[in-house]
Coordinates of C-alpha atoms in Angstrom, one line a residue:
M288 CA 114.5 88.1 129.6
L289 CA 112.5 88.4 132.6
V290 CA 109.1 88.7 132.5
T291 CA 107.5 92.5 133.2
D292 CA 104.0 92.6 134.2
I293 CA 102.0 95.6 134.0
R294 CA 99.9 96.5 137.2
Y295 CA 99.0 100.1 136.8
V296 CA 98.6 102.3 133.9
N297 CA 97.8 106.1 133.4
T298 CA 97.3 108.3 130.3
T299 CA 96.9 111.8 128.9
F300 CA 97.7 114.2 126.2
E301 CA 98.8 118.2 125.6
R302 CA 98.0 120.2 122.7
E303 CA 100.9 121.9 121.1
P304 CA 99.9 124.7 118.6
L305 CA 102.1 125.1 115.2
V306 CA 103.2 128.6 114.0
K307 CA 101.1 128.2 111.0
P308 CA 98.9 125.6 109.2
F309 CA 101.1 122.7 108.3
G310 CA 100.1 121.7 104.8
F311 CA 100.8 118.0 103.4
K312 CA 98.4 115.3 102.0
G313 CA 96.1 117.7 100.6
G314 CA 95.0 118.9 104.1
F315 CA 96.5 121.3 107.0
L316 CA 97.4 120.5 110.8
S317 CA 97.1 123.8 113.3
D318 CA 98.0 121.5 116.2
L319 CA 99.4 118.1 117.5
W320 CA 98.3 116.2 120.4
Q321 CA 101.2 115.1 122.7
T322 CA 100.3 111.7 124.3
V323 CA 102.1 110.6 127.6
V324 CA 101.7 106.8 129.1
L325 CA 102.7 105.8 132.7
L326 CA 103.4 101.8 133.1
E327 CA 103.9 100.5 136.2
S328 CA 105.0 96.6 136.8
S329 CA 104.7 94.6 139.9
S330 CA 108.4 95.2 140.8
G331 CA 107.5 98.8 141.7
R332 CA 109.5 100.2 138.7
S333 CA 107.4 102.6 136.3
S334 CA 108.3 104.6 133.2
I335 CA 106.4 107.0 130.6
G336 CA 106.3 106.9 127.0
L337 CA 105.5 109.7 124.7
G338 CA 103.6 110.0 121.4
T339 CA 102.6 112.8 118.8
Q340 CA 99.2 112.2 117.0
S341 CA 99.1 112.6 113.2
V342 CA 95.6 111.6 112.1
L343 CA 96.1 113.3 108.5
W344 CA 99.5 111.3 108.2
S345 CA 98.1 108.2 109.2
D346 CA 94.6 107.9 107.7
S347 CA 93.6 111.0 105.7
A348 CA 90.1 109.5 105.3
V349 CA 89.5 109.9 108.9
F350 CA 91.1 113.4 109.3
A351 CA 88.8 114.7 106.0
T352 CA 85.5 113.3 107.9
H353 CA 86.0 114.9 111.4
S354 CA 87.2 118.1 113.0
E355 CA 90.7 118.1 113.4
A356 CA 90.0 117.8 117.3
G357 CA 87.5 115.0 116.7
G358 CA 90.1 112.8 114.4
N359 CA 92.6 113.4 117.6
A360 CA 89.8 112.4 120.0
L361 CA 89.3 109.2 118.2
M362 CA 93.0 108.1 118.1
F363 CA 93.7 109.0 121.6
A364 CA 90.6 107.0 122.5
V365 CA 92.5 103.6 120.7
L366 CA 95.7 104.6 123.0
E367 CA 93.5 104.5 126.1
F368 CA 91.5 101.4 125.1
A369 CA 94.9 99.7 124.4
A370 CA 96.5 101.0 127.7
Q371 CA 93.7 99.5 129.7
A372 CA 94.0 96.3 127.7
A373 CA 97.8 96.2 128.7
C374 CA 97.0 96.3 132.5
G375 CA 97.2 93.2 134.1
R376 CA 99.4 91.5 131.2
S377 CA 102.7 90.1 131.1
F378 CA 105.6 90.0 128.6
R379 CA 109.2 89.3 128.0
T380 CA 109.7 91.6 125.0
P381 CA 107.3 94.6 124.2
L382 CA 107.2 92.8 120.7
E383 CA 104.9 90.4 122.5
L384 CA 103.0 93.2 123.9
L385 CA 102.3 94.7 120.9
D386 CA 101.6 91.4 118.9
G387 CA 98.9 90.6 121.6
L388 CA 97.5 94.1 121.5
F389 CA 97.4 95.3 118.0
E390 CA 94.5 93.3 116.6
E391 CA 92.3 94.0 119.5
A392 CA 93.3 98.0 119.1
R393 CA 92.5 97.8 115.4
E394 CA 89.1 96.1 116.0
Y395 CA 88.1 98.9 118.5
A396 CA 89.5 101.7 116.2
V397 CA 87.4 100.2 113.5
R398 CA 84.3 100.3 115.4
I399 CA 84.7 103.7 116.7
T400 CA 85.9 105.6 113.5
E401 CA 83.2 103.5 111.7
R402 CA 85.8 102.8 108.9
P403 CA 86.1 99.0 108.1
D404 CA 89.3 100.3 105.9
L405 CA 90.8 101.9 108.5
R406 CA 94.6 102.2 107.8
A407 CA 97.0 100.4 110.3
T408 CA 99.0 103.3 110.9
F409 CA 96.1 105.0 112.6
V410 CA 96.5 102.4 115.1
L411 CA 100.1 102.0 115.1
N412 CA 100.5 105.8 115.7
A413 CA 98.0 105.8 118.5
L414 CA 100.1 102.8 120.5
V415 CA 103.6 104.8 120.2
A416 CA 103.2 106.2 123.4
L417 CA 102.1 102.7 125.2
D418 CA 105.0 100.9 123.3
H419 CA 107.9 103.5 124.0
A420 CA 106.9 102.8 127.8
A421 CA 106.9 99.2 127.8
W422 CA 110.4 99.6 126.2
L423 CA 111.4 101.6 128.7
L424 CA 109.9 99.6 131.6
C425 CA 111.1 96.1 130.3
A426 CA 114.7 97.4 130.2
R427 CA 114.6 98.6 133.9
D428 CA 113.1 95.3 135.1
N429 CA 115.8 93.8 133.5
G430 CA 118.7 95.8 134.5
L431 CA 119.8 97.5 131.0
G432 CA 121.0 101.1 130.7
S433 CA 121.3 101.7 127.2
F434 CA 119.6 101.6 123.7
D435 CA 121.7 98.9 122.2
E436 CA 121.3 96.6 125.2
M437 CA 117.4 97.3 125.3
I438 CA 117.3 96.0 121.4
P439 CA 117.0 92.1 121.3
E440 CA 119.9 90.4 119.9
A441 CA 117.6 89.0 117.0
Y442 CA 116.9 92.9 115.5
R443 CA 120.7 94.3 116.2
E444 CA 122.0 93.6 112.8
P445 CA 120.5 96.3 110.7
L446 CA 121.7 98.9 113.6
L447 CA 125.4 98.3 114.0
H448 CA 126.6 101.4 112.0
R449 CA 127.6 104.4 114.2
H450 CA 127.3 107.9 112.6
D451 CA 129.2 111.1 114.1
I452 CA 127.1 112.9 111.7
V453 CA 123.3 112.7 111.3
A454 CA 121.9 115.1 108.4
S455 CA 118.8 117.2 109.9
V456 CA 116.6 117.4 107.2
P457 CA 113.6 120.2 107.5
A458 CA 110.7 119.9 105.4
A459 CA 109.6 122.3 102.9
G460 CA 105.4 122.3 103.3
F461 CA 102.7 123.9 101.0
S462 CA 102.9 127.0 102.9
S463 CA 106.6 127.4 102.9
T464 CA 107.8 130.4 100.9
R465 CA 110.8 131.4 99.2
E466 CA 112.2 133.3 102.0
D467 CA 111.9 130.3 104.2
L468 CA 113.7 128.2 101.7
L469 CA 116.5 130.9 101.7
A470 CA 116.6 130.8 105.5
L471 CA 117.3 126.9 105.5
A472 CA 119.8 127.3 102.8
D473 CA 121.9 129.8 104.5
A474 CA 121.5 127.8 108.0
G475 CA 123.8 125.3 106.2
Y476 CA 120.9 122.6 105.5
F477 CA 122.1 120.1 102.7
I478 CA 119.1 117.7 102.3
I479 CA 115.8 119.1 101.7
K480 CA 112.3 117.3 102.0
V481 CA 109.7 118.7 99.9
K482 CA 106.0 118.2 100.5
L483 CA 104.3 117.5 97.2
G484 CA 100.6 116.5 96.3
H485 CA 99.4 119.6 96.4
P486 CA 95.4 120.5 96.9
G487 CA 93.5 120.2 94.0
G488 CA 92.3 118.3 91.3
P489 CA 94.8 115.9 89.7
E490 CA 96.2 118.2 86.6
E491 CA 96.2 121.1 89.2
M492 CA 98.2 119.4 91.8
L493 CA 100.4 118.1 89.4
A494 CA 101.3 121.6 87.5
R495 CA 101.8 123.1 91.1
D496 CA 104.1 120.0 92.1
K497 CA 106.4 120.3 88.9
R498 CA 106.5 124.3 89.7
R499 CA 107.2 123.5 93.3
I500 CA 110.4 121.2 92.4
E501 CA 111.7 124.3 90.2
E502 CA 111.1 126.6 93.0
I503 CA 113.4 124.3 94.9
H504 CA 115.9 123.9 92.5
D505 CA 116.2 127.5 92.0
V506 CA 117.0 128.3 95.8
F507 CA 119.3 125.1 96.1
G508 CA 120.5 124.0 92.7
D509 CA 123.7 125.8 92.7
R510 CA 124.7 125.0 96.5
E511 CA 127.3 122.2 97.4
T512 CA 127.8 119.9 100.2
A513 CA 130.6 117.6 101.3
H514 CA 128.2 115.3 102.6
T515 CA 127.1 113.5 99.3
E516 CA 128.9 112.0 96.8
S517 CA 128.1 114.1 93.9
G518 CA 128.8 117.5 96.0
R519 CA 125.3 118.7 95.3
I520 CA 122.3 119.4 97.7
P521 CA 119.8 116.1 97.5
Y522 CA 116.3 116.5 97.2
Y523 CA 113.7 114.3 99.2
L524 CA 110.3 114.3 97.2
D525 CA 107.4 113.4 99.6
I526 CA 104.0 112.7 97.6
N527 CA 102.3 111.5 100.6
G528 CA 100.1 109.1 98.8
R529 CA 98.5 111.9 96.5
Y530 CA 99.4 110.4 93.2
D531 CA 96.6 107.8 91.7
S532 CA 98.6 106.5 88.7
I533 CA 102.1 105.7 88.0
S534 CA 101.7 107.8 84.6
Q535 CA 101.4 111.0 87.1
L536 CA 104.7 109.9 88.6
W537 CA 106.3 109.4 85.4
E538 CA 105.1 112.9 84.2
L539 CA 106.7 114.4 87.2
V540 CA 110.0 112.5 86.6
E541 CA 110.3 113.6 83.4
H542 CA 109.5 116.8 84.0
A543 CA 112.3 117.0 86.9
D544 CA 114.6 115.6 84.1
A545 CA 113.6 118.4 81.5
V546 CA 114.4 121.0 84.1
G547 CA 117.7 119.3 85.3
V548 CA 116.6 118.4 88.8
L549 CA 116.7 114.7 88.5
D550 CA 120.1 113.8 89.3
Q551 CA 119.6 115.7 92.6
I552 CA 116.6 113.5 93.5
I553 CA 117.6 111.3 95.9
L554 CA 113.9 109.8 97.2
V555 CA 110.7 109.8 96.1
E556 CA 108.5 109.0 99.0
E557 CA 105.3 107.4 99.1
P558 CA 103.6 108.6 95.9
F559 CA 100.7 106.3 95.7
P560 CA 97.2 106.0 97.7
E561 CA 96.6 102.5 99.8
G562 CA 95.4 100.1 97.5
Y563 CA 96.8 101.4 94.0
E564 CA 99.9 98.9 93.4
A565 CA 102.4 99.4 90.5
D566 CA 106.0 98.2 89.7
V567 CA 108.2 101.0 89.9
S568 CA 111.6 99.3 89.4
D569 CA 111.6 101.3 86.0
L570 CA 111.7 104.7 87.1
P571 CA 115.0 106.4 87.1
V572 CA 114.4 107.3 90.5
R573 CA 114.3 105.3 93.9
I574 CA 111.2 105.0 95.4
A575 CA 110.7 104.7 99.2
A576 CA 107.8 103.6 101.0
D577 CA 106.4 105.3 104.2
E578 CA 102.8 104.8 105.6
S579 CA 102.3 102.2 103.2
A580 CA 104.7 99.9 105.0
H581 CA 102.9 99.5 108.1
T582 CA 104.1 95.9 108.9
D583 CA 106.9 93.7 107.7
A584 CA 104.8 92.1 105.7
D585 CA 103.8 95.1 103.9
A586 CA 107.5 96.0 103.4
R587 CA 108.1 92.7 101.9
R588 CA 105.6 92.9 99.3
L589 CA 106.9 96.5 98.2
I590 CA 110.4 95.6 97.9
D591 CA 108.9 92.9 95.5
M592 CA 107.3 95.8 93.5
G593 CA 110.5 97.7 93.3
Y594 CA 110.5 99.7 96.3
G595 CA 114.2 100.9 97.0
A596 CA 113.9 102.3 100.4
I597 CA 111.9 102.1 103.5
A598 CA 111.2 105.2 106.0
L599 CA 111.5 103.9 109.7
K600 CA 109.4 105.7 112.2
P601 CA 109.6 104.8 115.6
I602 CA 108.0 107.9 116.7
A603 CA 104.9 106.9 114.3
K604 CA 104.7 103.4 113.9
T605 CA 106.3 101.8 117.5
V606 CA 109.8 100.7 117.8
S607 CA 108.5 97.3 118.0
M608 CA 107.2 97.5 114.5
T609 CA 110.0 99.5 113.2
L610 CA 112.5 96.8 114.5
K611 CA 110.6 94.1 112.2
I612 CA 110.2 96.3 109.1
A613 CA 114.1 97.2 109.5
A614 CA 114.9 93.5 110.1
E615 CA 112.9 92.9 106.6
A616 CA 114.5 95.5 104.8
H617 CA 117.9 94.2 105.9
A618 CA 117.6 91.3 104.8
R619 CA 116.6 92.3 101.5
G620 CA 119.3 94.9 101.0
I621 CA 117.0 97.6 101.1
P622 CA 118.2 100.9 102.6
C623 CA 116.4 102.7 105.6
F624 CA 116.5 106.0 106.9
C625 CA 114.4 107.8 109.4
A626 CA 111.3 110.1 108.9
D627 CA 109.5 112.7 110.9
L628 CA 105.8 113.0 112.2
T629 CA 106.6 116.8 113.4
V630 CA 107.3 115.3 116.8
N631 CA 108.5 117.0 120.2
P632 CA 112.1 117.1 121.3
I633 CA 112.2 113.7 123.0
L634 CA 110.7 111.7 120.5
V635 CA 113.3 113.7 117.9
E636 CA 115.9 111.4 120.2
W637 CA 114.2 108.1 119.6
N638 CA 114.5 108.5 116.0
K639 CA 117.8 109.7 116.4
C640 CA 118.9 106.7 118.1
F641 CA 118.0 104.5 114.8
A642 CA 119.4 107.1 112.4
A643 CA 122.5 106.9 113.9
R644 CA 123.0 103.2 113.8
L645 CA 121.3 102.6 110.1
E646 CA 124.0 102.2 107.1
P647 CA 123.8 105.6 105.0
L648 CA 121.8 106.0 102.1
P649 CA 123.7 105.5 98.7
G650 CA 124.8 108.8 97.5
L651 CA 125.1 110.0 101.2
N652 CA 128.3 109.7 103.7
V653 CA 126.3 110.7 106.6
G654 CA 123.0 109.3 108.6
L655 CA 119.8 110.6 107.3
L656 CA 117.1 112.1 110.3
E657 CA 114.0 114.2 108.9
T658 CA 113.0 116.6 111.6
N659 CA 110.7 119.4 111.2
G660 CA 109.5 120.3 115.1
H661 CA 111.5 123.5 114.9
Q662 CA 110.1 124.8 112.0
N663 CA 106.5 124.5 112.9
Y664 CA 105.7 124.4 116.6
L665 CA 104.8 127.5 118.0
D666 CA 106.8 127.0 121.5
W667 CA 109.6 124.8 120.5
D668 CA 112.2 126.5 122.8
R669 CA 109.6 125.5 125.6
M670 CA 109.3 121.8 124.5
M671 CA 113.2 121.6 124.1
G672 CA 113.3 122.3 127.9
Y673 CA 111.1 119.4 128.9
N674 CA 113.7 117.0 127.6
P675 CA 116.1 115.5 130.1
A676 CA 118.8 115.8 127.7
A677 CA 118.4 119.8 126.6
G678 CA 121.6 121.4 126.4
A679 CA 123.6 118.3 125.3
S680 CA 125.5 119.0 122.1
W681 CA 123.8 116.1 120.1
T682 CA 120.4 117.7 120.4
E683 CA 121.6 121.0 118.5
V684 CA 121.8 121.3 114.7
K685 CA 125.1 123.0 113.6
A686 CA 125.5 123.6 109.7
G687 CA 122.5 121.4 108.8
A688 CA 123.4 118.2 110.8
F689 CA 123.4 116.5 114.7
H690 CA 127.1 115.9 115.4
L691 CA 127.2 112.8 117.5
D692 CA 129.8 112.0 120.0
S693 CA 130.5 109.1 122.3
D694 CA 128.1 110.7 125.0
F695 CA 125.5 110.6 122.9
F696 CA 125.8 106.7 122.5
A697 CA 127.0 106.1 126.2
E698 CA 123.7 108.0 127.3
S699 CA 121.1 106.8 124.6
G700 CA 120.2 110.2 123.5
G701 CA 119.0 110.7 127.0
L702 CA 116.0 108.2 126.9
F703 CA 116.6 106.8 129.9
E704 CA 116.0 109.8 131.6
S705 CA 112.2 110.6 132.4
S706 CA 111.0 114.2 131.6
S707 CA 109.7 115.9 134.9
H708 CA 107.1 117.9 132.9
Y709 CA 105.5 114.7 131.4
L710 CA 105.9 112.3 134.3
N711 CA 103.9 115.3 136.4
L712 CA 101.1 115.0 133.7
V713 CA 100.4 111.5 134.3
R714 CA 101.9 110.9 138.2
P715 CA 99.2 109.0 140.1
R716 CA 97.7 111.4 142.7
H717 CA 94.9 109.3 143.8
R718 CA 95.0 105.5 143.2
S719 CA 94.1 101.9 144.3
D720 CA 96.1 99.1 143.0
A721 CA 92.5 97.5 142.6
G722 CA 92.1 100.1 139.9
R723 CA 94.0 100.5 136.3

C-alpha cells in the first residue's frame, strides 16, 4: 500500500431530530448528531466520512451528568481534536492511523469529560467519521475501487461469505406500543430486537422487562418465517448493561422459559455494566457482547468468559477496530453480526457491507443487520435523499429484509460515491494549505 499523508482536514455536524424520545439504557434520546469529516492528501485526492454520535450508548455516565447537547458537544470536541492531530500524519492503512491517534484522543476525552473511567467506546464513537474518511482516502490514493479490495488481506477471512438476503432488524424501544409492534409484524419483519433494562430500580426494572418479553411474544409468538431453522420468529434482547448481577439475568431467563419464550431468544446482548465480570457459559441462551467489546483484547476476555457472539459496529467503533474484533472472534469460532446505533442511511450501507459478508448466526439462514433509523428519525426520507445510492434496490426493505444482488457487491453499497449534501457541509470555502 502507498503512503497516504493528510494535509487538510475539516469537520462539522448536523443535528437530526427523532420522531419521539428513543429509550434505552434507562435514558432517552431526542436527537442525534451526524458528524462529517473531510480529509485531503498531498495527492490532491479527498474523501468524506460520516458518523452518528450516541453519548447514551457509548458512555451513559457522561450522558447522565450533562445535558444532551452538552454530552454531544464533548464527543464532537474529541473528533475535532483527533482530526487536527491527524493533519500532517502519514499512514499505509487506516489501522495505523487509529493506533497512532486513539490514546491521544482518549487522554483528551478524559480531560474534558473529567472522567478517568471514561469508556473506550465514547472515544471510538467520536472517531468513526475520521476513520471512515481515512479508509476511503487510502483506497483512492491506492486506486482501489471496492470494499473487498479496500480490506487488508490479513483481515478478509471473516468476511468471505456472500448473503443475498440480510434481515433488517428493527428495535422495540421502551416507548414502542403494541400498535407499533403489530405494524412491524404486519410489515414482515422476522427478527425483533427488544430493548430491556427499563428505567427504575432493580426490582421494578426486572418486573417491567418480564412484562415486555411477554408483550413481544404475544404479538410475534405464533408467526412463522422461512429464514430460521425453527420456522419461528427469533427475539434479540438488548439489556444495554443494566443488570448488576448474573442472578438478575438468570431470573429473566427462567421467566422466559416459564412463559414459553426461551426457545425463541436468539441473543441476549450486553447484560452487565462495565466492570462486572461473570462467566455466562452455563446460561441456556447465547450471550452477546456489544459496547463492552471495545477492542480485540476485550473480545478475547469476553469469549473466555463464555460470551457466544460479538456485535460488530463499524458505524460506532470504527472500521479499523471492527476488523480487529472480527478477526479475533473468527479465530475463536465465535459468530458476529451487525448492530445499529440509529445511524443515517449512508452508515447503514457501511454496516450492510459487513453484514452481507459474515457467516449467519446459528439458527438463521440469512445475514443479520439491526437498523432502526427509519423508525426513529423525523426526516428519514429526506436523509435517504442524501445517500448517493438512494433508490437502489439494496437500500429498500422488502418483507423484513434487504435483498442484495450482484450490483450491491460490485458497487460496495455506494460507499465510494460522495454525498453532495454532506460534502457541501465541509467543502473548504476559504482555506490556506498552511492552515489545517
